[in-house]
Coordinates of C-alpha atoms in Angstrom, one line a residue:
Chain A
M24 CA 31.7 65.0 161.0
R25 CA 35.5 64.4 160.6
K26 CA 36.3 67.0 163.3
L27 CA 33.8 65.4 165.6
F28 CA 35.4 62.1 165.1
Q29 CA 38.8 63.5 166.1
E30 CA 37.3 64.9 169.2
D31 CA 35.7 61.6 170.1
L32 CA 39.1 59.9 169.5
H33 CA 40.7 62.4 171.9
L34 CA 38.0 61.7 174.4
V35 CA 38.7 57.9 174.3
G36 CA 42.4 58.7 174.7
D37 CA 41.7 60.9 177.7
Q38 CA 39.6 58.1 179.3
L39 CA 42.4 55.7 178.8
T40 CA 44.8 58.1 180.5
D41 CA 42.4 58.6 183.3
I42 CA 42.1 54.8 183.9
A43 CA 45.9 54.5 183.9
M44 CA 46.0 57.2 186.6
R45 CA 43.5 55.3 188.7
V46 CA 45.4 52.1 188.2
T47 CA 48.6 53.8 189.4
E48 CA 46.8 55.0 192.5
A49 CA 45.3 51.5 193.1
M50 CA 48.8 49.9 192.9
E51 CA 50.3 52.5 195.2
K52 CA 47.6 52.0 197.8
A53 CA 47.5 48.2 197.4
Y54 CA 51.2 48.0 198.1
R55 CA 51.0 50.2 201.1
S56 CA 48.1 48.2 202.5
F57 CA 50.1 45.0 201.8
E58 CA 53.3 46.2 203.5
L59 CA 51.5 47.8 206.5
A60 CA 48.8 45.2 206.8
D61 CA 46.4 48.2 206.6
V62 CA 43.0 46.6 206.0
Q63 CA 41.2 49.9 205.6
L64 CA 43.4 50.9 202.8
A65 CA 43.0 47.5 201.3
D66 CA 39.2 48.0 201.4
E67 CA 39.6 51.3 199.6
V68 CA 41.5 49.6 196.8
I69 CA 38.9 46.9 196.5
A70 CA 36.0 49.4 196.4
A71 CA 37.9 51.6 193.8
D72 CA 38.3 48.7 191.5
T73 CA 34.6 48.7 190.8
R74 CA 35.0 52.2 189.4
I75 CA 37.9 51.2 187.2
D76 CA 35.7 48.3 185.8
A77 CA 32.9 50.8 185.2
Q78 CA 35.2 53.2 183.4
Q79 CA 36.5 50.4 181.2
H80 CA 33.0 49.5 180.3
D81 CA 32.1 53.1 179.4
L82 CA 35.2 53.5 177.3
D83 CA 34.5 50.2 175.5
E84 CA 30.9 51.3 174.7
K85 CA 32.2 54.7 173.5
A86 CA 34.7 52.9 171.2
I87 CA 32.1 50.6 169.8
E88 CA 29.8 53.6 169.2
L89 CA 32.7 55.3 167.3
L90 CA 33.1 52.1 165.2
A91 CA 29.4 52.0 164.5
L92 CA 28.7 55.7 163.8
Q93 CA 32.0 56.7 162.1
G94 CA 33.2 53.5 160.4
P95 CA 36.8 54.6 160.7
V96 CA 39.4 52.9 158.5
A97 CA 43.2 52.7 158.4
S98 CA 45.0 54.3 161.3
D99 CA 41.9 55.6 162.9
L100 CA 40.4 52.1 163.0
R101 CA 43.6 50.7 164.5
L102 CA 43.5 53.4 167.1
V103 CA 39.9 52.5 168.2
V104 CA 40.7 48.8 168.3
G105 CA 43.9 49.5 170.1
A106 CA 42.0 51.5 172.7
L107 CA 39.6 48.5 173.3
R108 CA 42.7 46.3 173.9
M109 CA 44.5 48.8 176.1
S110 CA 41.4 49.2 178.3
T111 CA 41.3 45.4 178.8
S112 CA 44.9 45.4 180.0
L113 CA 44.4 48.4 182.2
E114 CA 41.3 46.8 183.8
R115 CA 43.3 43.7 184.4
M116 CA 46.1 45.8 186.1
G117 CA 43.3 47.1 188.4
D118 CA 42.3 43.6 189.2
L119 CA 45.8 42.6 190.1
A120 CA 46.1 45.6 192.5
R121 CA 42.8 44.4 194.0
H122 CA 44.1 40.9 194.4
I123 CA 47.0 42.2 196.4
A124 CA 44.6 44.2 198.6
Q125 CA 42.5 41.0 199.0
L126 CA 45.5 39.0 200.2
T127 CA 46.1 41.8 202.7
R128 CA 42.5 41.5 203.9
L129 CA 42.6 37.7 204.0
R130 CA 45.7 37.6 206.3
F131 CA 44.9 40.7 208.4
P132 CA 46.1 41.4 211.1
D133 CA 49.2 39.5 210.0
P134 CA 51.2 40.9 207.1
V135 CA 51.1 38.8 204.0
A136 CA 54.8 38.9 203.1
P137 CA 57.4 36.8 205.0
A138 CA 59.9 39.2 206.6
P139 CA 62.9 38.3 204.3
L140 CA 60.8 39.1 201.2
V141 CA 59.5 42.5 202.3
P142 CA 62.4 44.5 200.6
V143 CA 61.9 42.5 197.4
F144 CA 58.2 43.1 197.2
R145 CA 58.8 46.8 197.9
Q146 CA 61.1 46.9 194.9
M147 CA 58.6 45.1 192.7
A148 CA 55.8 47.4 193.8
V149 CA 57.9 50.6 193.2
K150 CA 58.6 49.4 189.7
D151 CA 55.0 48.4 189.1
V152 CA 53.9 51.9 190.1
A153 CA 56.7 53.4 187.9
I154 CA 55.3 51.4 185.0
S155 CA 51.8 52.6 185.3
K156 CA 53.0 56.2 185.8
K157 CA 55.0 55.9 182.6
L158 CA 51.9 54.6 180.8
V159 CA 50.2 57.9 181.7
E160 CA 53.3 59.8 180.5
L161 CA 53.4 57.7 177.3
M162 CA 49.8 58.2 176.5
E163 CA 50.2 62.0 177.0
S164 CA 53.5 62.4 175.2
R165 CA 53.7 59.4 172.8
E166 CA 57.4 59.6 173.3
L167 CA 58.7 56.1 172.3
G168 CA 61.6 56.3 174.6
V169 CA 59.2 55.7 177.5
V170 CA 58.2 52.4 175.9
F171 CA 61.7 51.1 176.4
E172 CA 61.9 52.4 179.9
I173 CA 58.7 50.3 180.6
F174 CA 60.3 47.2 179.0
A175 CA 63.4 47.6 181.2
L176 CA 61.3 48.0 184.4
N177 CA 59.4 44.9 183.5
E178 CA 62.6 42.9 183.0
Q179 CA 63.7 44.0 186.4
I180 CA 60.4 42.9 187.9
N181 CA 60.8 39.5 186.2
E182 CA 64.2 39.1 187.8
L183 CA 62.8 40.0 191.2
H184 CA 60.0 37.5 190.7
A185 CA 62.5 34.7 189.8
G186 CA 64.6 35.7 192.8
I187 CA 61.7 35.1 195.1
F188 CA 61.6 31.5 193.9
T189 CA 65.4 31.2 194.4
T190 CA 65.1 32.5 198.0
I191 CA 62.2 30.2 198.8
A192 CA 64.2 27.2 197.5
R193 CA 67.4 28.1 199.4
P194 CA 68.2 26.2 202.7
G195 CA 67.2 28.2 205.7
W196 CA 63.9 29.3 204.3
E197 CA 61.8 29.3 207.5
A198 CA 58.4 30.8 206.6
S199 CA 55.4 28.5 207.0
P200 CA 54.0 26.7 204.0
A201 CA 50.9 28.9 204.1
S202 CA 53.0 32.1 204.1
T203 CA 55.2 30.6 201.3
A204 CA 52.0 30.1 199.3
D205 CA 50.9 33.7 199.8
A206 CA 54.3 35.0 198.8
V207 CA 54.2 33.1 195.6
L208 CA 50.8 34.3 194.7
A209 CA 51.7 37.9 195.6
S210 CA 54.8 37.8 193.5
R211 CA 52.8 36.5 190.6
F212 CA 50.4 39.4 190.9
F213 CA 53.2 42.0 191.0
E214 CA 54.8 40.3 188.0
R215 CA 51.7 40.1 185.9
F216 CA 51.0 43.8 186.5
G217 CA 54.2 44.6 184.8
D218 CA 53.4 42.3 181.9
H219 CA 50.1 44.0 181.2
G220 CA 51.9 47.4 181.4
V221 CA 54.2 46.1 178.7
S222 CA 51.2 45.0 176.6
V223 CA 49.7 48.5 176.8
A224 CA 53.1 50.1 176.0
R225 CA 53.5 47.8 172.9
K226 CA 50.1 48.8 171.7
V227 CA 51.0 52.5 171.9
Q228 CA 54.3 51.8 170.2
Y229 CA 52.5 50.0 167.4
L230 CA 50.0 52.8 166.9
V231 CA 52.7 55.4 166.7
T232 CA 55.1 53.5 164.5
G233 CA 52.7 51.2 162.6
E234 CA 54.9 48.3 163.4
W235 CA 54.9 45.5 165.9
E236 CA 58.2 44.9 167.7
A237 CA 59.0 41.2 167.8
K238 CA 57.3 39.8 170.9
P239 CA 59.9 38.6 173.3
A240 CA 59.6 34.9 174.1
R241 CA 58.3 34.3 177.6
Chain B
M28 CA 28.5 42.3 149.3
R29 CA 26.2 41.4 152.2
K30 CA 26.5 37.7 151.4
L31 CA 30.3 38.0 151.3
F32 CA 30.3 39.7 154.7
Q33 CA 28.3 36.8 156.2
E34 CA 30.8 34.4 154.7
D35 CA 33.6 36.3 156.3
L36 CA 31.9 36.3 159.6
H37 CA 31.5 32.6 159.4
L38 CA 35.1 32.3 158.6
V39 CA 36.0 34.3 161.7
G40 CA 33.7 32.0 163.8
D41 CA 35.4 28.9 162.3
Q42 CA 38.8 30.3 163.1
L43 CA 37.7 30.9 166.7
T44 CA 36.4 27.3 167.0
D45 CA 39.6 26.0 165.5
I46 CA 41.7 27.9 168.1
A47 CA 39.5 26.5 170.9
M48 CA 40.2 23.0 169.6
R49 CA 43.9 23.6 169.6
V50 CA 43.7 25.1 173.1
T51 CA 41.9 21.9 174.3
E52 CA 44.6 19.8 172.8
A53 CA 47.3 22.0 174.4
M54 CA 45.7 21.6 177.9
E55 CA 45.3 17.9 177.5
K56 CA 48.9 17.4 176.6
A57 CA 50.2 20.0 179.1
Y58 CA 48.5 18.1 181.9
R59 CA 49.8 14.7 180.7
S60 CA 53.3 16.1 180.5
F61 CA 52.9 17.6 184.0
E62 CA 51.6 14.4 185.6
L63 CA 54.0 12.1 183.9
A64 CA 57.0 14.5 183.9
D65 CA 57.1 13.9 180.2
V66 CA 59.5 16.6 178.9
Q67 CA 59.0 15.6 175.2
L68 CA 55.3 16.2 175.5
A69 CA 55.9 19.4 177.3
D70 CA 58.1 20.6 174.4
E71 CA 55.3 19.8 172.0
V72 CA 52.9 22.0 173.9
I73 CA 55.5 24.8 174.0
A74 CA 56.1 24.6 170.3
A75 CA 52.4 24.4 169.5
D76 CA 51.7 27.6 171.4
T77 CA 53.5 29.6 168.7
R78 CA 50.9 28.3 166.2
I79 CA 48.1 29.3 168.5
D80 CA 49.6 32.8 168.8
A81 CA 49.9 33.0 165.0
Q82 CA 46.3 31.9 164.5
Q83 CA 45.1 34.5 166.9
H84 CA 47.1 37.2 165.0
D85 CA 45.6 36.1 161.7
L86 CA 42.1 36.1 163.1
D87 CA 42.6 39.6 164.6
E88 CA 43.8 40.9 161.2
K89 CA 40.8 39.3 159.5
A90 CA 38.5 40.9 162.0
I91 CA 40.1 44.4 161.6
E92 CA 39.9 44.0 157.8
L93 CA 36.2 43.2 158.2
L94 CA 35.7 46.4 160.2
A95 CA 37.6 48.4 157.7
L96 CA 36.0 47.1 154.5
Q97 CA 32.5 46.4 155.7
G98 CA 31.9 48.9 158.4
P99 CA 29.4 46.6 160.2
V100 CA 27.0 48.1 162.7
A101 CA 24.7 46.8 165.4
S102 CA 24.8 43.1 166.0
D103 CA 27.4 42.4 163.3
L104 CA 29.7 45.0 164.8
R105 CA 29.3 43.4 168.3
L106 CA 30.1 40.1 166.7
V107 CA 33.4 41.2 165.2
V108 CA 34.4 43.1 168.4
G109 CA 33.4 40.0 170.4
A110 CA 35.6 37.8 168.2
L111 CA 38.5 40.0 168.9
R112 CA 38.0 39.6 172.6
M113 CA 37.4 35.9 172.5
S114 CA 40.6 35.4 170.5
T115 CA 42.5 37.3 173.2
S116 CA 41.1 35.0 175.9
L117 CA 41.7 31.8 173.9
E118 CA 45.3 32.9 173.2
R119 CA 45.8 33.4 176.9
M120 CA 44.4 29.9 177.6
G121 CA 47.1 28.6 175.3
D122 CA 49.7 30.6 177.2
L123 CA 48.5 29.0 180.5
A124 CA 48.8 25.5 179.0
R125 CA 52.3 26.4 177.9
H126 CA 53.2 27.7 181.4
I127 CA 52.2 24.3 182.8
A128 CA 54.4 22.6 180.2
Q129 CA 57.2 25.0 181.1
L130 CA 57.0 24.1 184.8
T131 CA 57.2 20.4 183.8
R132 CA 60.3 21.2 181.7
L133 CA 61.9 23.3 184.6
R134 CA 61.5 20.5 187.2
F135 CA 62.3 17.6 184.9
P136 CA 63.1 14.7 185.7
D137 CA 61.2 15.4 188.9
P138 CA 57.4 15.8 188.7
V139 CA 56.1 19.3 189.5
A140 CA 53.3 18.3 191.8
P141 CA 53.8 17.2 195.4
A142 CA 52.3 13.7 195.7
P143 CA 49.3 14.6 197.9
L144 CA 48.2 17.1 195.3
V145 CA 48.4 14.9 192.2
P146 CA 44.7 13.9 192.4
V147 CA 43.6 17.5 192.9
F148 CA 45.5 18.7 189.9
R149 CA 44.1 15.9 187.9
Q150 CA 40.6 17.0 188.7
M151 CA 41.4 20.6 187.9
A152 CA 42.9 19.6 184.5
V153 CA 40.0 17.3 183.6
K154 CA 37.6 20.2 184.3
D155 CA 39.8 22.7 182.3
V156 CA 39.8 20.4 179.4
A157 CA 36.0 19.9 179.7
I158 CA 35.6 23.7 179.7
S159 CA 37.6 24.2 176.5
K160 CA 35.7 21.3 174.8
K161 CA 32.5 22.9 175.8
L162 CA 33.6 26.2 174.3
V163 CA 34.0 24.4 171.0
E164 CA 30.5 22.9 171.5
L165 CA 29.1 26.3 172.4
M166 CA 30.6 28.0 169.4
E167 CA 29.2 25.4 167.1
S168 CA 25.7 25.0 168.7
R169 CA 25.2 28.3 170.4
E170 CA 23.2 26.3 173.0
L171 CA 23.1 28.6 176.0
G172 CA 22.8 25.6 178.4
V173 CA 26.5 25.0 177.7
V174 CA 27.3 28.4 179.1
F175 CA 26.0 27.4 182.5
E176 CA 27.8 24.1 182.4
I177 CA 31.0 26.1 181.9
F178 CA 30.2 28.4 184.8
A179 CA 29.6 25.3 187.0
L180 CA 32.9 23.7 186.0
N181 CA 34.8 26.9 186.7
E182 CA 33.2 27.1 190.2
Q183 CA 34.4 23.6 190.9
I184 CA 37.9 24.5 189.7
N185 CA 37.9 27.6 192.1
E186 CA 37.0 25.3 195.0
L187 CA 39.8 22.9 194.1
H188 CA 42.2 25.9 193.9
A189 CA 41.1 27.1 197.3
G190 CA 41.4 23.5 198.6
I191 CA 45.1 23.4 197.6
F192 CA 45.8 26.4 199.8
T193 CA 44.0 24.7 202.7
T194 CA 46.0 21.5 202.2
I195 CA 49.2 23.5 202.2
A196 CA 48.4 25.3 205.4
R197 CA 47.4 22.1 207.2
P198 CA 49.7 20.6 209.8
G199 CA 51.6 17.7 208.3
W200 CA 52.3 19.4 205.0
E201 CA 55.7 18.0 204.2
A202 CA 56.6 19.1 200.7
S203 CA 59.7 21.3 200.3
P204 CA 59.2 25.1 200.1
A205 CA 60.3 25.0 196.4
S206 CA 57.8 22.3 195.6
T207 CA 55.1 24.2 197.5
A208 CA 55.9 27.3 195.4
D209 CA 55.6 25.3 192.2
A210 CA 52.3 23.8 193.3
V211 CA 50.8 27.3 194.0
L212 CA 51.9 28.5 190.6
A213 CA 50.5 25.5 188.8
S214 CA 47.2 25.8 190.7
R215 CA 47.0 29.4 189.7
F216 CA 47.5 28.5 186.0
F217 CA 44.8 25.8 186.1
E218 CA 42.5 28.2 187.9
R219 CA 43.0 31.1 185.4
F220 CA 42.5 28.8 182.5
G221 CA 38.9 28.3 183.7
D222 CA 38.4 32.0 184.3
H223 CA 39.3 32.7 180.6
G224 CA 36.9 30.0 179.5
V225 CA 34.2 31.7 181.5
S226 CA 35.1 35.0 179.8
V227 CA 34.7 33.5 176.3
A228 CA 31.4 31.7 177.3
R229 CA 30.0 35.0 178.7
K230 CA 30.8 36.7 175.4
V231 CA 29.0 34.1 173.4
Q232 CA 26.1 34.4 175.8
Y233 CA 26.0 38.1 175.4
L234 CA 26.1 37.9 171.6
V235 CA 23.3 35.3 171.5
T236 CA 21.0 36.9 174.1
G237 CA 21.9 40.5 173.6
E238 CA 22.0 41.5 170.0
W239 CA 22.8 38.5 167.8
E240 CA 19.4 36.9 167.6
A241 CA 17.2 39.6 169.0
K242 CA 17.8 42.2 166.2
P243 CA 16.8 41.5 162.6
A244 CA 19.7 41.4 160.1
R245 CA 20.3 44.7 158.3

């Protein structure tokens, strides 16, 4: 019985890692579709998100079944509850990649980003993809150093996000109001993706150390 | 033992209702601070959010303790897991009210909203507050009709949100790029608040129709 439970727990962990991999791929493709105004790629991301949602649903059912059949306590219980929460954040990261793809589709054949912001969005996207790759690494290795790398990447994304508002407010900003609106929304999506990555990383950290780090004020 | 568990479950339900009430108050105040550029009121919302976060944390600990000590199954288990999820959504609604207050603080003494959008934001806020009031009502009455009222309000908010983008894109839009950016962000916050309200309502609906009432108590 006990051994079976450990196997089930591993299965839940593997499913989480698998979702994190799909989320990484979703953000990679979403950003490429966004930069290249590639509507076909955007549609792939939108379609793939249904699979991420289904995987999350499966994982949650599995976790609830574990709670029901095994009645885990102490650290095992925290692990299962933690998995439920991580899957929610990962699913949300998939949604954000989909939102970026949907913006691409909405503005096609025009690109979403005003030209002066293209390099900034590229940096945000690279860091978002790095965060979700590091989540996979963290789930596989449980190396806590990775948690801090994720925090640092997210800080950089927050600065890029703030920088976009500064650029928009600066004299000489010439994009149309509609394009400005799209840029703000896109920036918010890239920024939230990082926040959810941090959420997942903090949960892994908590499960490994047993302690919550003080939540940074936002 | 069984009776104690039911009492604990009620306690969790009461805590959820209490958080929903605080969230309602937070959105009411956040919107007033936003419309009136009232920085003192904005600060109250920002400070009160710490209490919402702490309440969520307490509720989650209580729910995990219930899982550990009572090992609930079937509908009771779904109820506890549902409470964990509802508390996450409610906490996020509190964050969104805080974000609106933070925008108010950031632009003070100027108001955040460009003049032509003030009536639209007012409608969004009124509907957001109505949603969180209806969540309280739903948690207390478990009347499923309320769920559909919440869905309808959220649809209306989504339309208002889309309308803001249409207004911004229309010739004659004269707000500054910075003000346009703020308006987009604010609109997104009001819109997401409704989405989370729907999430909570759906969970109550599931618990009532799915397992809660259908299966006899253990």
